Coordinates of C-alpha atoms and ligand atoms in Angstrom, one line a residue:
Chain H
M1 CA 10.2 -36.1 7.6
T2 CA 10.6 -38.2 10.7
D3 CA 12.8 -41.2 10.9
R4 CA 10.7 -42.9 13.5
I5 CA 10.4 -46.2 11.8
S6 CA 13.8 -47.7 11.9
H7 CA 15.4 -48.9 8.7
N8 CA 16.5 -51.7 10.7
A9 CA 18.9 -54.3 9.6
D10 CA 16.2 -57.0 9.6
T11 CA 13.9 -55.3 7.1
P12 CA 14.6 -55.5 3.4
L13 CA 14.3 -52.3 1.5
L14 CA 12.2 -54.0 -1.1
R15 CA 10.3 -57.2 -0.9
V16 CA 8.9 -58.6 -4.1
D17 CA 6.4 -61.4 -3.8
S18 CA 4.9 -63.7 -6.5
L19 CA 4.9 -60.9 -9.1
S20 CA 3.2 -61.6 -12.4
K21 CA 2.3 -59.6 -15.5
S22 CA 0.9 -60.7 -18.8
Y23 CA 0.1 -58.8 -22.0
G24 CA -3.0 -60.7 -23.1
P25 CA -1.7 -64.2 -23.9
V26 CA 1.9 -63.1 -23.7
V27 CA 3.7 -63.7 -20.4
G28 CA 5.8 -60.7 -19.4
C29 CA 7.0 -62.2 -16.1
R30 CA 5.6 -64.9 -13.8
D31 CA 5.7 -65.6 -10.1
V32 CA 8.9 -63.6 -9.3
A33 CA 10.0 -63.1 -5.7
F34 CA 13.1 -61.6 -4.2
D35 CA 14.2 -59.3 -1.4
L36 CA 16.6 -56.4 -1.8
W37 CA 18.6 -55.0 1.1
P38 CA 19.9 -51.5 1.7
G39 CA 23.0 -50.9 -0.4
E40 CA 22.7 -54.1 -2.3
V41 CA 23.1 -54.3 -6.1
L42 CA 21.0 -56.8 -7.9
G43 CA 21.4 -57.7 -11.6
I44 CA 18.7 -59.1 -13.8
V45 CA 19.9 -61.0 -16.9
G46 CA 18.3 -63.0 -19.6
E47 CA 17.8 -63.1 -23.3
S48 CA 15.7 -60.6 -25.2
G49 CA 12.0 -61.0 -24.4
S50 CA 12.6 -62.9 -21.2
G51 CA 10.8 -60.3 -19.2
K52 CA 13.5 -58.2 -17.6
T53 CA 12.0 -54.8 -18.5
T54 CA 8.5 -56.0 -17.5
L55 CA 9.8 -57.1 -14.1
L56 CA 11.7 -53.9 -13.5
K57 CA 8.7 -51.8 -14.5
C58 CA 6.4 -53.7 -12.2
V59 CA 8.8 -53.4 -9.3
S60 CA 9.4 -49.7 -9.8
A61 CA 5.7 -48.8 -9.9
Q62 CA 5.7 -48.0 -13.6
L63 CA 3.5 -50.9 -14.6
E64 CA 0.8 -52.4 -12.4
P65 CA 1.3 -56.2 -12.1
D66 CA -1.6 -58.6 -12.5
G67 CA -0.7 -60.4 -9.3
G68 CA 1.7 -60.3 -6.4
A69 CA 3.1 -57.6 -4.3
V70 CA 5.9 -55.1 -4.1
Q71 CA 6.6 -53.8 -0.6
Y72 CA 9.0 -50.9 0.1
D73 CA 10.4 -49.8 3.4
T74 CA 9.4 -46.2 3.2
R75 CA 11.4 -43.6 5.2
D76 CA 8.4 -42.3 7.2
D77 CA 6.1 -45.2 7.4
G78 CA 8.0 -48.4 7.3
P79 CA 7.2 -51.2 4.8
R80 CA 4.2 -50.3 2.5
D81 CA 2.7 -52.0 -0.5
V82 CA 3.8 -49.8 -3.3
Y83 CA 0.6 -50.2 -5.3
G84 CA -1.5 -49.6 -2.2
L85 CA -0.1 -46.0 -1.8
S86 CA -2.1 -43.1 -3.0
E87 CA -1.1 -41.8 -6.4
A88 CA 0.4 -38.7 -4.8
R89 CA 2.6 -40.6 -2.3
R90 CA 3.7 -43.0 -4.9
R91 CA 4.8 -40.2 -7.2
L92 CA 6.7 -38.5 -4.3
L93 CA 8.4 -41.7 -3.5
M94 CA 9.4 -42.2 -7.2
R95 CA 11.0 -38.8 -7.4
T96 CA 12.7 -38.6 -4.1
D97 CA 13.6 -41.9 -2.6
W98 CA 13.9 -43.8 -5.9
G99 CA 15.7 -43.1 -9.1
I100 CA 15.0 -44.6 -12.5
V101 CA 17.7 -44.5 -15.2
H102 CA 16.2 -45.4 -18.6
Q103 CA 18.0 -47.1 -21.4
N104 CA 16.9 -44.4 -23.8
P105 CA 17.7 -40.9 -22.5
R106 CA 14.6 -39.7 -24.3
D107 CA 12.5 -41.5 -21.7
G108 CA 14.5 -40.2 -18.7
L109 CA 15.4 -36.6 -19.7
R110 CA 13.3 -33.7 -20.8
F111 CA 14.8 -32.5 -24.1
G112 CA 13.1 -29.1 -24.1
I113 CA 15.1 -27.8 -21.1
S114 CA 18.8 -27.5 -20.3
A115 CA 21.0 -30.2 -18.8
G116 CA 21.2 -28.1 -15.6
A117 CA 17.4 -27.7 -15.4
N118 CA 17.0 -31.5 -15.9
V119 CA 19.3 -32.1 -13.0
G120 CA 17.6 -29.6 -10.8
E121 CA 14.1 -30.6 -11.6
R122 CA 13.6 -33.1 -8.8
L123 CA 14.9 -30.8 -6.2
I124 CA 12.4 -28.1 -7.3
A125 CA 9.7 -30.7 -7.1
V126 CA 10.5 -31.4 -3.5
G127 CA 10.4 -27.8 -2.6
E128 CA 13.9 -26.3 -3.2
R129 CA 13.3 -22.7 -4.2
H130 CA 16.5 -20.9 -3.5
Y131 CA 18.2 -20.3 -6.9
G132 CA 21.7 -20.1 -5.5
D133 CA 21.4 -23.3 -3.5
L134 CA 19.8 -25.1 -6.4
R135 CA 22.5 -24.0 -8.8
A136 CA 25.3 -25.0 -6.4
E137 CA 23.7 -28.4 -5.9
V138 CA 23.2 -29.0 -9.6
T139 CA 26.8 -27.9 -10.3
D140 CA 28.0 -30.3 -7.7
W141 CA 26.1 -33.2 -9.2
L142 CA 27.3 -32.4 -12.7
E143 CA 30.8 -32.5 -11.4
R144 CA 30.2 -35.8 -9.7
V145 CA 29.1 -37.4 -13.0
E146 CA 32.2 -35.8 -14.6
M147 CA 30.3 -33.4 -16.9
D148 CA 31.7 -30.1 -18.1
I149 CA 30.0 -27.4 -16.0
G150 CA 30.4 -25.0 -18.9
R151 CA 27.7 -26.9 -20.7
M152 CA 25.1 -26.9 -18.0
D153 CA 22.9 -24.5 -19.9
D154 CA 22.9 -26.5 -23.1
L155 CA 20.1 -28.7 -24.2
P156 CA 20.4 -32.5 -23.8
S157 CA 20.0 -33.0 -27.6
T158 CA 23.4 -31.3 -28.0
F159 CA 25.1 -34.0 -25.9
S160 CA 26.5 -37.4 -26.9
G161 CA 24.7 -40.5 -25.7
G162 CA 27.2 -41.1 -22.9
M163 CA 26.8 -37.6 -21.7
Q164 CA 23.1 -37.8 -21.8
Q165 CA 23.3 -40.9 -19.5
R166 CA 25.5 -38.9 -17.1
V167 CA 22.9 -36.2 -16.9
Q168 CA 20.2 -38.8 -16.3
I169 CA 22.2 -40.3 -13.5
A170 CA 22.8 -36.8 -11.9
R171 CA 19.1 -36.0 -12.3
N172 CA 18.2 -39.1 -10.3
L173 CA 20.9 -39.0 -7.6
I174 CA 20.4 -35.4 -6.6
T175 CA 17.6 -36.3 -4.2
R176 CA 19.8 -39.0 -2.6
P177 CA 17.6 -41.9 -3.4
R178 CA 18.0 -45.1 -1.5
L179 CA 17.0 -47.2 -4.5
V180 CA 17.8 -46.8 -8.2
F181 CA 16.4 -48.8 -11.1
M182 CA 18.4 -49.0 -14.3
D183 CA 17.4 -50.7 -17.5
E184 CA 20.4 -51.3 -19.8
P185 CA 22.0 -48.0 -18.8
T186 CA 25.0 -48.5 -21.0
S187 CA 23.8 -50.4 -24.0
G188 CA 23.8 -48.6 -27.3
L189 CA 27.0 -46.7 -26.3
D190 CA 30.4 -47.2 -27.7
V191 CA 32.5 -49.7 -25.8
S192 CA 34.9 -47.1 -24.4
V193 CA 32.0 -44.8 -23.4
Q194 CA 30.3 -47.8 -21.8
A195 CA 33.3 -48.6 -19.8
R196 CA 33.7 -45.1 -18.4
L197 CA 30.0 -44.9 -17.5
L198 CA 30.2 -48.3 -15.8
D199 CA 33.1 -47.0 -13.7
L200 CA 31.1 -44.0 -12.7
I201 CA 28.0 -46.1 -11.8
R202 CA 30.2 -48.5 -9.8
M203 CA 31.9 -45.6 -7.9
L204 CA 28.6 -43.7 -7.1
V205 CA 26.7 -46.8 -6.1
G206 CA 29.5 -48.0 -3.9
T207 CA 30.4 -44.7 -2.2
L208 CA 26.7 -43.6 -1.7
R209 CA 25.7 -47.2 -0.7
I210 CA 22.6 -47.0 -2.9
A211 CA 20.6 -50.1 -3.5
C212 CA 20.2 -50.8 -7.2
I213 CA 18.5 -53.1 -9.6
I214 CA 20.2 -53.3 -13.0
V215 CA 18.8 -54.9 -16.0
T216 CA 21.4 -56.0 -18.5
H217 CA 22.1 -58.6 -21.1
D218 CA 25.8 -58.2 -20.5
L219 CA 27.3 -60.7 -18.0
G220 CA 30.4 -58.5 -17.7
V221 CA 28.2 -55.7 -16.3
V222 CA 26.7 -58.0 -13.6
R223 CA 30.2 -59.3 -12.7
L224 CA 31.5 -55.7 -12.3
L225 CA 28.5 -54.1 -10.6
T226 CA 26.3 -56.5 -8.8
H227 CA 26.3 -58.6 -5.6
R228 CA 23.5 -60.8 -6.6
T229 CA 22.0 -62.0 -9.9
I230 CA 18.6 -63.2 -11.1
V231 CA 18.5 -65.1 -14.4
M232 CA 15.3 -65.0 -16.3
Q233 CA 14.0 -67.1 -19.2
K234 CA 10.5 -66.9 -20.7
G235 CA 9.3 -64.6 -18.0
E236 CA 10.4 -66.8 -15.1
V237 CA 13.4 -66.8 -12.7
V238 CA 15.5 -69.8 -13.5
E239 CA 18.4 -69.1 -11.2
H240 CA 19.1 -66.6 -8.4
G241 CA 22.2 -66.3 -6.3
L242 CA 25.4 -64.5 -5.5
T243 CA 26.8 -63.1 -8.7
D244 CA 30.1 -64.9 -8.6
Q245 CA 28.4 -68.2 -7.8
V246 CA 25.8 -67.9 -10.6
L247 CA 28.6 -67.0 -13.1
D248 CA 31.2 -69.5 -11.9
D249 CA 29.0 -72.5 -11.0
P250 CA 25.8 -72.0 -12.9
Q251 CA 23.2 -74.7 -12.2
H252 CA 20.4 -74.2 -14.7
P253 CA 20.9 -75.3 -18.4
Y254 CA 20.0 -71.8 -19.6
T255 CA 22.5 -70.1 -17.3
Q256 CA 25.2 -72.5 -18.3
L257 CA 24.5 -71.7 -21.9
L258 CA 24.6 -67.9 -21.2
V259 CA 27.9 -68.2 -19.3
S260 CA 29.5 -70.5 -21.9
S261 CA 28.7 -68.1 -24.7
I262 CA 30.8 -65.4 -23.1
L263 CA 33.9 -65.0 -25.3
P264 CA 37.1 -65.5 -23.3
V265 CA 39.1 -62.3 -23.2
Chain W
M1 CA 41.4 -77.3 22.5
T2 CA 38.1 -75.7 23.3
D3 CA 34.9 -75.5 21.3
T4 CA 35.5 -72.0 20.2
D5 CA 38.8 -73.0 18.6
T6 CA 36.8 -74.6 15.8
L7 CA 36.7 -72.1 13.0
L8 CA 35.2 -74.2 10.2
N9 CA 33.5 -77.6 10.2
A10 CA 32.4 -79.2 6.9
R11 CA 30.5 -82.4 6.9
N12 CA 29.4 -84.9 4.3
L13 CA 30.1 -82.6 1.4
S14 CA 29.3 -83.8 -2.1
K15 CA 30.0 -81.9 -5.3
T16 CA 29.0 -83.0 -8.8
F17 CA 29.0 -80.8 -11.9
T18 CA 26.3 -81.5 -14.4
L19 CA 27.3 -80.1 -17.8
H20 CA 24.0 -79.4 -19.5
T21 CA 25.6 -77.8 -22.5
Q22 CA 27.5 -81.1 -23.1
G23 CA 24.7 -83.6 -23.1
G24 CA 24.2 -83.5 -19.3
V25 CA 27.5 -85.2 -18.5
R26 CA 28.0 -85.6 -14.8
L27 CA 31.4 -85.0 -13.2
P28 CA 31.4 -86.2 -9.5
V29 CA 34.2 -84.3 -7.7
F30 CA 33.9 -85.4 -4.1
D31 CA 31.4 -87.2 -2.0
G32 CA 30.9 -87.6 1.7
L33 CA 33.9 -85.3 2.5
D34 CA 34.5 -84.1 6.1
L35 CA 37.0 -81.6 7.3
S36 CA 37.5 -79.2 10.2
L37 CA 39.7 -76.3 10.9
Q38 CA 40.9 -75.0 14.2
R39 CA 42.5 -71.7 15.2
G40 CA 46.2 -71.6 14.3
Q41 CA 45.9 -74.6 12.0
C42 CA 47.1 -74.7 8.4
L43 CA 45.4 -77.5 6.6
V44 CA 46.9 -78.3 3.2
L45 CA 44.8 -80.0 0.5
V46 CA 46.8 -82.5 -1.6
G47 CA 45.9 -84.6 -4.5
P48 CA 46.5 -85.0 -8.2
S49 CA 45.4 -82.4 -10.8
G50 CA 41.6 -82.6 -11.2
A51 CA 41.1 -84.2 -7.8
G52 CA 38.9 -81.3 -6.8
K53 CA 41.1 -79.2 -4.5
S54 CA 40.1 -75.9 -6.0
S55 CA 36.5 -76.9 -6.2
L56 CA 36.5 -77.7 -2.5
L57 CA 37.9 -74.3 -1.6
R58 CA 35.3 -72.6 -3.7
C59 CA 32.6 -74.6 -2.1
L60 CA 33.9 -73.5 1.3
Y61 CA 33.7 -69.9 0.1
G62 CA 30.2 -70.3 -1.3
N63 CA 31.4 -69.7 -4.8
Y64 CA 30.4 -73.2 -5.9
L65 CA 27.3 -74.9 -4.6
V66 CA 27.4 -78.4 -3.0
Q67 CA 24.8 -81.0 -3.6
H68 CA 24.9 -82.2 0.0
G69 CA 26.4 -81.5 3.3
E70 CA 27.0 -78.5 5.5
V71 CA 29.8 -75.9 5.9
M72 CA 29.7 -74.5 9.4
V73 CA 31.8 -71.3 9.8
R74 CA 32.4 -69.4 13.0
H75 CA 31.2 -65.9 12.3
D76 CA 30.5 -63.3 14.9
G77 CA 30.9 -65.8 17.7
R78 CA 28.4 -68.3 16.3
M79 CA 28.5 -71.1 13.8
I80 CA 26.6 -70.4 10.5
D81 CA 25.9 -73.0 7.8
L82 CA 27.0 -71.4 4.5
T83 CA 25.1 -73.9 2.4
Q84 CA 21.9 -72.6 4.0
A85 CA 22.8 -69.0 4.5
T86 CA 21.0 -66.2 2.7
T87 CA 23.2 -64.4 0.1
R88 CA 23.2 -61.4 2.5
D89 CA 24.7 -63.5 5.3
L90 CA 27.1 -65.1 3.0
L91 CA 28.3 -61.7 1.9
D92 CA 28.8 -60.7 5.5
V93 CA 30.8 -63.8 6.2
R94 CA 33.0 -63.0 3.2
L95 CA 33.3 -59.4 4.4
R96 CA 34.5 -60.1 7.9
T97 CA 35.4 -63.8 8.3
L98 CA 36.5 -65.5 5.1
G99 CA 39.4 -64.4 3.0
F100 CA 40.0 -66.1 -0.4
V101 CA 42.9 -65.9 -2.7
S102 CA 42.0 -67.4 -6.0
Q103 CA 44.7 -68.8 -8.3
F104 CA 44.4 -65.8 -10.6
L105 CA 43.4 -62.2 -9.8
R106 CA 40.1 -61.2 -11.2
V107 CA 41.1 -57.7 -12.3
I108 CA 38.6 -54.9 -11.9
P109 CA 39.3 -52.8 -14.9
R110 CA 40.5 -49.3 -14.3
V111 CA 40.7 -49.5 -10.5
S112 CA 44.2 -48.6 -9.2
T113 CA 46.3 -51.3 -7.4
L114 CA 46.2 -49.3 -4.2
D115 CA 42.4 -49.1 -4.3
V116 CA 42.1 -52.8 -5.2
V117 CA 44.1 -53.7 -2.0
A118 CA 42.4 -51.1 0.2
E119 CA 38.9 -52.1 -0.9
P120 CA 38.3 -54.9 1.6
L121 CA 39.3 -52.6 4.5
L122 CA 37.0 -49.8 3.3
A123 CA 34.2 -52.3 3.0
Q124 CA 34.9 -53.4 6.6
G125 CA 34.4 -49.7 7.7
C126 CA 38.0 -48.7 8.0
G127 CA 38.8 -45.0 7.4
E128 CA 40.2 -44.1 4.1
D129 CA 43.6 -42.9 5.2
D130 CA 44.1 -45.9 7.5
A131 CA 43.0 -48.3 4.7
R132 CA 45.5 -46.7 2.3
D133 CA 48.3 -46.8 4.8
K134 CA 47.7 -50.5 5.5
A135 CA 47.4 -51.2 1.8
S136 CA 50.7 -49.4 1.1
T137 CA 52.4 -51.3 3.8
M138 CA 51.2 -54.6 2.5
L139 CA 52.1 -53.8 -1.2
A140 CA 55.5 -52.7 -0.1
R141 CA 56.0 -55.9 1.9
L142 CA 55.1 -57.9 -1.2
N143 CA 57.6 -56.0 -3.3
I144 CA 55.1 -54.3 -5.6
P145 CA 57.1 -51.1 -6.6
D146 CA 55.2 -48.0 -5.6
R147 CA 55.3 -46.6 -9.2
L148 CA 52.7 -49.4 -9.9
W149 CA 50.3 -48.5 -7.1
S150 CA 48.4 -45.9 -9.0
I151 CA 47.7 -48.0 -12.1
A152 CA 45.3 -50.9 -12.5
P153 CA 46.8 -54.4 -12.2
A154 CA 45.4 -55.4 -15.7
T155 CA 48.7 -55.0 -17.4
F156 CA 50.8 -56.5 -14.6
S157 CA 52.8 -59.7 -14.9
G158 CA 51.3 -62.9 -13.6
G159 CA 53.4 -62.8 -10.5
E160 CA 52.7 -59.2 -9.8
Q161 CA 49.0 -59.8 -10.1
Q162 CA 49.2 -62.7 -7.8
R163 CA 50.9 -60.6 -5.2
V164 CA 48.2 -57.9 -5.5
N165 CA 45.7 -60.7 -5.0
I166 CA 47.6 -61.8 -1.8
A167 CA 47.9 -58.3 -0.5
R168 CA 44.2 -57.7 -0.9
C169 CA 43.5 -60.8 1.2
F170 CA 46.2 -60.4 3.9
V171 CA 45.5 -56.8 4.5
A172 CA 42.1 -57.4 6.1
D173 CA 43.0 -59.9 8.8
Y174 CA 40.3 -62.4 8.3
P175 CA 40.0 -65.2 10.9
I176 CA 39.9 -67.8 8.1
L177 CA 41.9 -67.8 4.9
L178 CA 41.3 -70.0 1.9
L179 CA 44.4 -70.0 -0.4
D180 CA 44.5 -71.5 -3.9
E181 CA 48.1 -71.9 -4.9
P182 CA 49.1 -68.5 -3.6
T183 CA 52.8 -69.2 -4.4
A184 CA 52.4 -70.8 -7.8
S185 CA 53.6 -67.9 -10.0
L186 CA 56.1 -66.4 -7.7
D187 CA 59.9 -66.3 -7.7
V188 CA 61.9 -67.6 -4.7
D189 CA 62.1 -64.3 -2.8
N190 CA 58.5 -63.5 -3.1
R191 CA 57.5 -67.0 -2.3
K192 CA 59.4 -66.7 1.0
I193 CA 57.6 -63.5 1.8
V194 CA 54.2 -65.1 1.2
L195 CA 55.1 -68.2 3.2
D196 CA 56.2 -65.9 6.1
L197 CA 52.9 -64.0 5.9
I198 CA 51.0 -67.3 6.1
T199 CA 53.0 -68.4 9.1
E200 CA 52.6 -65.1 10.9
A201 CA 48.8 -65.2 10.4
R202 CA 48.7 -68.8 11.7
R203 CA 50.6 -67.8 14.8
R204 CA 48.0 -65.0 15.4
G205 CA 45.4 -67.8 15.4
T206 CA 44.2 -67.5 11.8
G207 CA 43.0 -70.8 10.4
I208 CA 44.2 -71.5 6.9
I209 CA 43.1 -74.0 4.2
G210 CA 45.5 -73.9 1.3
I211 CA 46.7 -75.6 -1.8
F212 CA 50.4 -75.6 -2.6
H213 CA 51.9 -77.2 -5.6
D214 CA 55.4 -77.2 -4.3
P215 CA 56.3 -79.8 -1.7
Q216 CA 58.8 -77.4 0.0
D217 CA 56.1 -74.7 0.3
R218 CA 53.8 -77.3 1.7
A219 CA 56.3 -78.5 4.2
A220 CA 57.0 -74.9 5.2
V221 CA 53.4 -74.0 6.2
A222 CA 51.3 -77.2 6.7
T223 CA 50.3 -78.3 10.2
D224 CA 48.0 -80.9 8.7
T225 CA 47.1 -82.3 5.3
L226 CA 44.0 -83.6 3.7
E227 CA 44.3 -86.0 0.7
L228 CA 41.8 -85.8 -2.1
A229 CA 41.6 -88.6 -4.6
A230 CA 40.3 -88.2 -8.1
M231 CA 36.8 -89.7 -8.3
D232 CA 35.8 -92.2 -10.9
Q233 CA 34.1 -90.0 -13.4
A234 CA 32.4 -92.8 -15.3
A235 CA 29.2 -92.4 -13.2
Ligands
LIG301 N1 3.5 -53.4 -24.0 C1 3.6 -54.7 -24.4 N2 2.5 -55.3 -25.1 C2 2.6 -56.5 -25.4 N3 3.6 -57.4 -25.2 C3 4.7 -56.9 -24.5 C4 4.7 -55.5 -24.1 N4 5.9 -55.3 -23.5 C5 6.6 -56.4 -23.5 N5 5.8 -57.4 -24.1 C6 6.2 -58.8 -24.3 O1 6.5 -59.4 -23.0 C7 7.7 -60.2 -23.1 C8 8.8 -59.7 -22.2 O2 9.2 -58.4 -22.7 P1 10.3 -57.5 -21.9 O3 10.3 -56.2 -22.6 O4 10.0 -57.5 -20.5 O5 11.6 -58.4 -22.3 P2 13.1 -58.0 -22.0 O6 13.7 -59.1 -21.2 O7 13.2 -56.7 -21.3 O8 13.8 -58.0 -23.4 P3 14.9 -57.0 -24.1 O9 16.2 -57.6 -23.6 O10 14.8 -57.3 -25.5 O11 14.7 -55.7 -23.6 C9 8.1 -60.2 -24.6 O12 7.5 -61.3 -25.2 C10 7.5 -58.9 -25.1 O13 7.2 -59.1 -26.5
LIG302 N1 33.0 -74.5 -12.8 C1 33.2 -75.7 -13.2 N2 32.3 -76.3 -14.1 C2 32.5 -77.5 -14.5 N3 33.5 -78.3 -14.1 C3 34.4 -77.9 -13.2 C4 34.3 -76.5 -12.7 N4 35.3 -76.3 -11.9 C5 36.0 -77.5 -11.9 N5 35.4 -78.4 -12.6 C6 35.9 -79.8 -12.8 O1 36.0 -80.4 -11.5 C7 37.2 -81.2 -11.5 C8 38.1 -80.8 -10.3 O2 38.7 -79.6 -10.7 P1 39.5 -78.7 -9.7 O3 39.9 -77.5 -10.4 O4 38.8 -78.6 -8.4 O5 40.8 -79.6 -9.5 P2 42.2 -79.4 -8.7 O6 42.4 -80.5 -7.8 O7 42.2 -78.0 -8.2 O8 43.2 -79.5 -9.9 P3 44.6 -78.7 -10.2 O9 45.6 -79.2 -9.3 O10 44.9 -79.0 -11.6 O11 44.3 -77.2 -10.0 C9 37.8 -81.1 -12.8 O12 37.4 -82.3 -13.6 C10 37.3 -79.9 -13.4 O13 37.2 -79.9 -14.8
LIG303 MG1 14.1 -54.8 -22.0
LIG304 MG1 43.2 -76.2 -8.6

């Protein structure tokens, strides 16, 4: 792979333009636009049904939008319309330069194969054949997500929810993606497990300087992890800005309501 | 004074809060406010509680939005208007030009004190060892005992947290510092240390805009003052 097209400082990694998606009469998301820069972490918040998952799926090439465009600064070809890529190139992009961490580990892991095999799968898909190298790389990544190496040959179903999410994260990061999408990566976990997983995500995203889009309904999560926040209501973006600005001086009535309903700790 | 001595120039700033969750009540805080900051100047904001001193600092940091006006900041040798800047530019200005000490430390859970203080340096591209050295030096100077360095500041006393907050800001050598009551919860000895840090920074050419409750603290550091009056909030 050549690096001839510069990932220059003036090109966003991702450019989303007037993106819309409806399910028949039901609006999923409408007319959404934003840029994402290398290493930037963007949070998407909003109440249930506001279109967060729809938006994330449209942006991450999992769900074709009805209108609008998603442009990604590919490593070898510069900015390209994601839905204009051939199926093969899009799939390669999705399993090398991107990562997708699902809320439900069942959507992001293969339950019929071991944790180690799950983590190594993307490397094999991009051509790694040497068993020793593969095993070393998988071990390294399991360690990075603070998993017990002794359990690498166990099936994901034997793990707790928090451990399954760690395996999912390792599985995605092993190809060194530049962009990771996460949909409620910590919801459904115990509070203490959630906290440790958030620390891990914060540490990995920060040290590897991965750009990230995180969907969450938890304003504490956006405060902790993100640079910028998009607030959605009824499929539309009602507020968008630096995370601390959106949380400390919210402008839109809906954002003010969201912020004011956080219990003081 | 040359042109390049101007570090920050705010013009015609207006800030009004609209509280939508409380029937749309409007709280005007300031209107048509001008200020400028030169190298080596320490501008102290004075005014009664609720006059909008903290709000003004936050507007200068891009943490609060203004309704009108511009906030020109010298960044990388040019003036950039923070009210119009992209979030990306604003983050870069905060990374390298603007330091901010809020009245209370916003604790990042489970991150050690040393890492909290080293973080701005690492973000600026400083090497890990160097960053930790500088962070240690600053924590020691601010009398944070080294047995506390490896634990998260969440359980610290108010004064200890405030000193961590100050260490985190002063470690990075920003050309402009915005300080919201940095001495408020400190005892006499630590207060003196912080005032010394401020004066040293100013002598290096740093521009400082600060809020100090205590008249003695104010007198010790201020080169200029700006008076904010409470606005009639009946509007
Ligand atoms: N496959 C689908 N078919 C029909 N309607 C759908 C489908 N997926 C989502 N919707 C509808 O689109 C709207 C947005 O849903 P979406 O899942 O994007 O919301 P969300 O913000 O992710 O909510 P939550 O926080 O509950 O996950 C909702 O009204 C939802 O019912
Ligand atoms: N995020 C906010 N949302 C709504 N109103 C706010 C917000 N921040 C400040 N205010 C209001 O703005 C006014 C000015 O507050 P500010 O904190 O700026 O005053 P101050 O001069 O710093 O006071 P003090 O000396 O007590 O710290 C007050 O009426 C305050 O309630
Ligand atoms: Mg969802
Ligand atoms: Mg104040």
